[in-house]
């Protein structure tokens, strides 16, 4: 079980949102690159970046901060990023900067063919991010909820060559209410690629619960507000996951 610290970027700052709402942002650092280094020093083996402004604008909006983070840590840990990825040129640009994986979210829903094209052009480096509320996929920075069911949509991408799927339960993201284990496991059992859980990971109990379902295809979890506010210690949680061989 890989625990992946999230660094959400808004206006060049490291923030955390509640339920994806831009007006419910808490600023945790004015220096995202230093925050990235901190999590690496705490034992992170991968980092998760989100360009929140880019998710709404449909194009990269925090490039200065992203470059600074990659210059600081990309030689030591893989870094993945989502938000505002809508074309192959953007993917190529990010990978050239040092990203290991690029996450396609809204564009995957609006233009599924784009995922196939991206996987062909950049094999092994494409992750699909599926964000859902009550099982229905949300797009455009979670501003719109579609009538597409997350499980059915995930199946469409399973054969395209994606590295994995990040599944975010919007209702739990940033709310410190615990991870949605049942929905995550259900999705993982339906697709032939690893699923990374996101949204609501709050405590050691959540990590233990995720470790218990690794065999179902849940390969990792993105952790955010809990490690920033201290309810979950990243280093301790990752050691526990390693010791349990999850």
C-alpha positions as CSV (number, residue, x, y, z in Angstrom):
1,X,0.0,0.0,0.0
2,X,1.6,3.2,-1.2
3,X,0.6,6.4,0.6
4,X,0.9,9.4,-1.7
5,X,0.9,12.9,-0.3
6,X,-1.2,15.4,-2.2
7,X,0.0,18.9,-3.0
8,X,-2.9,20.9,-4.4
9,X,-1.9,24.2,-6.1
10,X,-4.0,27.3,-6.1
11,X,-2.5,30.7,-7.0
12,X,1.0,29.3,-6.4
13,X,0.1,28.1,-2.9
14,X,-0.3,24.7,-1.4
15,X,-3.9,24.4,-0.3
16,X,-6.5,21.8,0.6
17,X,-10.2,22.1,-0.4
18,X,-13.3,20.7,1.1
19,X,-15.4,18.6,-1.3
20,X,-13.6,20.2,-4.2
21,X,-15.0,23.7,-3.5
22,X,-12.6,26.5,-4.5
23,X,-14.1,28.9,-2.0
24,X,-13.4,26.4,0.8
25,X,-9.6,26.4,0.6
26,X,-7.2,26.3,3.5
27,X,-3.7,27.5,2.7
28,X,-1.0,25.3,4.2
29,X,2.1,26.7,2.5
30,X,3.3,29.6,0.3
31,X,6.3,27.4,-0.8
32,X,5.0,24.2,-2.4
33,X,8.5,23.0,-3.4
34,X,9.5,23.0,0.3
35,X,6.4,21.1,1.1
36,X,7.2,18.5,-1.5
37,X,10.7,18.1,-0.1
38,X,9.2,17.8,3.4
39,X,7.0,14.9,2.4
40,X,9.9,13.2,0.7
41,X,11.9,13.5,3.9
42,X,8.9,11.9,5.7
43,X,9.2,8.8,3.6
44,X,6.9,9.5,0.6
45,X,7.8,7.4,-2.4
46,X,5.5,9.3,-4.8
47,X,3.9,12.7,-4.8
48,X,0.5,13.7,-6.2
49,X,0.1,17.2,-7.6
50,X,-3.1,18.9,-8.6
51,X,-3.3,22.2,-10.6
52,X,-6.6,23.3,-9.2
53,X,-6.7,26.5,-11.2
54,X,-5.8,24.5,-14.3
55,X,-8.7,22.1,-13.6
56,X,-11.1,25.0,-14.0
57,X,-9.3,26.8,-16.7
58,X,-8.7,23.7,-18.9
59,X,-5.0,24.5,-19.2
60,X,-1.9,24.7,-16.9
61,X,-2.0,27.6,-14.5
62,X,0.6,26.8,-11.8
63,X,3.6,26.1,-14.0
64,X,6.1,28.0,-11.9
65,X,5.2,26.1,-8.8
66,X,5.2,22.8,-10.6
67,X,8.6,23.4,-12.1
68,X,10.0,24.3,-8.7
69,X,8.6,21.1,-7.2
70,X,10.0,19.0,-9.9
71,X,13.4,20.6,-9.6
72,X,13.4,19.8,-5.9
73,X,12.2,16.2,-5.9
74,X,11.8,14.6,-9.3
75,X,15.2,13.0,-9.3
76,X,14.3,11.1,-6.2
77,X,10.6,10.2,-6.3
78,X,8.0,9.8,-9.1
79,X,5.6,12.7,-9.3
80,X,2.1,12.6,-10.9
81,X,0.0,15.5,-11.8
82,X,-3.6,16.3,-12.8
83,X,-5.7,19.4,-13.5
84,X,-6.0,21.1,-16.9
85,X,-4.7,18.3,-19.0
86,X,-6.6,18.5,-22.2
87,X,-4.2,17.7,-25.1
88,X,-1.1,15.8,-26.0
89,X,1.1,18.8,-26.1
90,X,0.4,19.5,-22.4
91,X,1.3,15.9,-21.5
92,X,4.5,16.1,-23.5
93,X,5.5,19.4,-21.9
94,X,4.9,18.0,-18.4
95,X,6.8,14.8,-19.0
96,X,9.7,16.8,-20.4
97,X,9.8,18.8,-17.2
98,X,10.3,15.6,-15.2
99,X,6.8,14.3,-14.3
100,X,6.5,10.5,-14.2
101,X,2.8,10.3,-14.7
102,X,0.1,12.6,-16.1
103,X,-3.5,12.3,-14.9
104,X,-6.3,12.8,-17.4
105,X,-9.6,13.6,-15.7
106,X,-12.3,15.8,-17.3
107,X,-10.8,15.2,-20.8
108,X,-11.2,11.4,-20.3
109,X,-14.9,11.8,-19.7
110,X,-15.5,14.3,-22.5
111,X,-13.3,12.7,-25.1
112,X,-12.5,9.0,-24.3
113,X,-10.5,8.7,-27.5
114,X,-8.0,11.1,-26.0
115,X,-7.0,8.6,-23.4
116,X,-6.3,6.0,-26.0
117,X,-4.2,8.5,-28.0
118,X,-2.3,9.5,-24.9
119,X,-1.5,6.0,-23.9
120,X,-0.2,5.2,-27.4
121,X,2.0,8.3,-27.4
122,X,3.2,8.0,-23.8
123,X,3.0,4.3,-22.7
124,X,3.0,3.6,-19.0
125,X,2.7,7.2,-18.0
126,X,-1.0,7.9,-18.2
127,X,-3.4,7.7,-15.2
128,X,-7.1,8.3,-15.5
129,X,-8.6,10.3,-12.6
130,X,-12.3,9.5,-12.0
131,X,-14.0,11.7,-9.5
132,X,-17.5,10.8,-8.3
133,X,-20.3,12.0,-6.1
134,X,-22.8,9.3,-5.1
135,X,-21.3,7.1,-7.8
136,X,-21.7,9.6,-10.6
137,X,-18.7,11.1,-12.4
138,X,-17.9,14.8,-11.9
139,X,-15.9,16.9,-14.3
140,X,-14.5,20.5,-14.7
141,X,-12.9,20.7,-11.4
142,X,-15.9,18.9,-9.8
143,X,-18.1,21.7,-10.8
144,X,-20.4,19.5,-12.9
145,X,-21.8,16.1,-12.0
146,X,-22.7,13.9,-15.1
147,X,-25.1,11.0,-15.4
148,X,-22.2,8.6,-16.0
149,X,-21.6,5.9,-13.5
150,X,-17.9,5.7,-12.4
151,X,-17.7,1.9,-12.7
152,X,-19.1,1.7,-16.2
153,X,-16.8,4.6,-17.3
154,X,-13.7,2.9,-15.8
155,X,-14.3,-0.2,-17.8
156,X,-13.9,1.8,-21.0
157,X,-10.4,2.7,-20.1
158,X,-9.1,-0.6,-18.8
159,X,-7.9,-1.8,-22.2
160,X,-6.4,1.5,-23.3
161,X,-3.1,0.9,-21.6
162,X,-3.5,3.3,-18.6
163,X,-1.2,2.8,-15.7
164,X,-3.9,3.0,-13.1
165,X,-7.1,4.8,-12.0
166,X,-7.4,7.4,-9.2
167,X,-10.8,7.2,-7.7
168,X,-11.9,10.2,-5.6
169,X,-15.0,10.3,-3.6
170,X,-15.9,14.0,-3.7
171,X,-18.3,13.8,-0.8
172,X,-15.4,12.7,1.5
173,X,-12.5,14.7,0.1
174,X,-11.1,17.1,2.7
175,X,-13.9,16.3,5.1
176,X,-11.8,14.0,7.4
177,X,-14.7,11.5,7.5
178,X,-12.9,8.3,6.5
179,X,-12.3,6.7,3.1
180,X,-15.1,5.1,1.1
181,X,-13.7,1.5,1.2
182,X,-16.7,-0.2,-0.3
183,X,-17.0,2.0,-3.4
184,X,-13.2,1.8,-3.9
185,X,-13.1,-2.0,-3.7
186,X,-16.1,-2.3,-5.9
187,X,-14.4,-0.3,-8.6
188,X,-11.1,-2.1,-8.2
189,X,-12.9,-5.5,-8.6
190,X,-14.5,-4.3,-11.9
191,X,-11.4,-3.2,-13.7
192,X,-8.1,-4.9,-14.7
193,X,-5.8,-2.0,-13.6
194,X,-4.7,-0.8,-10.1
195,X,-6.9,1.6,-8.3
196,X,-5.6,4.4,-6.1
197,X,-8.0,5.6,-3.4
198,X,-8.5,9.3,-2.8
199,X,-10.7,11.3,-0.5
200,X,-11.3,10.9,3.2
201,X,-8.1,9.1,4.3
202,X,-7.9,10.4,7.9
203,X,-6.4,8.0,10.3
204,X,-4.3,4.8,10.9
205,X,-7.6,2.9,10.9
206,X,-8.2,4.1,7.3
207,X,-4.7,2.9,6.3
208,X,-5.3,-0.5,7.9
209,X,-8.7,-0.8,6.2
210,X,-7.0,-0.1,2.8
211,X,-4.2,-2.5,3.5
212,X,-6.9,-5.2,4.0
213,X,-8.2,-4.8,0.5
214,X,-4.9,-4.6,-1.4
215,X,-5.6,-8.1,-2.8
216,X,-8.7,-6.6,-4.5
217,X,-6.6,-4.3,-6.6
218,X,-6.4,-1.2,-4.4
219,X,-2.7,-0.3,-4.8
220,X,-2.4,3.0,-3.0
221,X,-4.0,6.0,-1.4
222,X,-3.7,9.7,-1.8
223,X,-3.5,11.5,1.6
224,X,-4.1,15.2,2.0
225,X,-5.7,17.2,4.8
226,X,-5.0,14.5,7.4
227,X,-1.2,14.7,7.1
228,X,-1.3,18.5,6.9
229,X,-3.4,18.8,10.1
230,X,-1.7,16.0,11.9
231,X,-4.4,13.4,12.4
232,X,-2.2,11.0,10.3
233,X,1.6,10.8,10.5
234,X,2.8,10.0,7.0
235,X,6.1,8.3,8.1
236,X,4.4,6.2,10.7
237,X,1.5,5.2,8.4
238,X,3.8,4.2,5.6
239,X,6.0,2.1,7.9
240,X,2.9,0.3,9.2
241,X,1.8,-0.4,5.7
242,X,5.2,-1.8,4.8
243,X,5.4,-3.9,7.9
244,X,2.0,-5.4,7.2
245,X,3.2,-6.1,3.7
246,X,0.1,-4.5,2.3
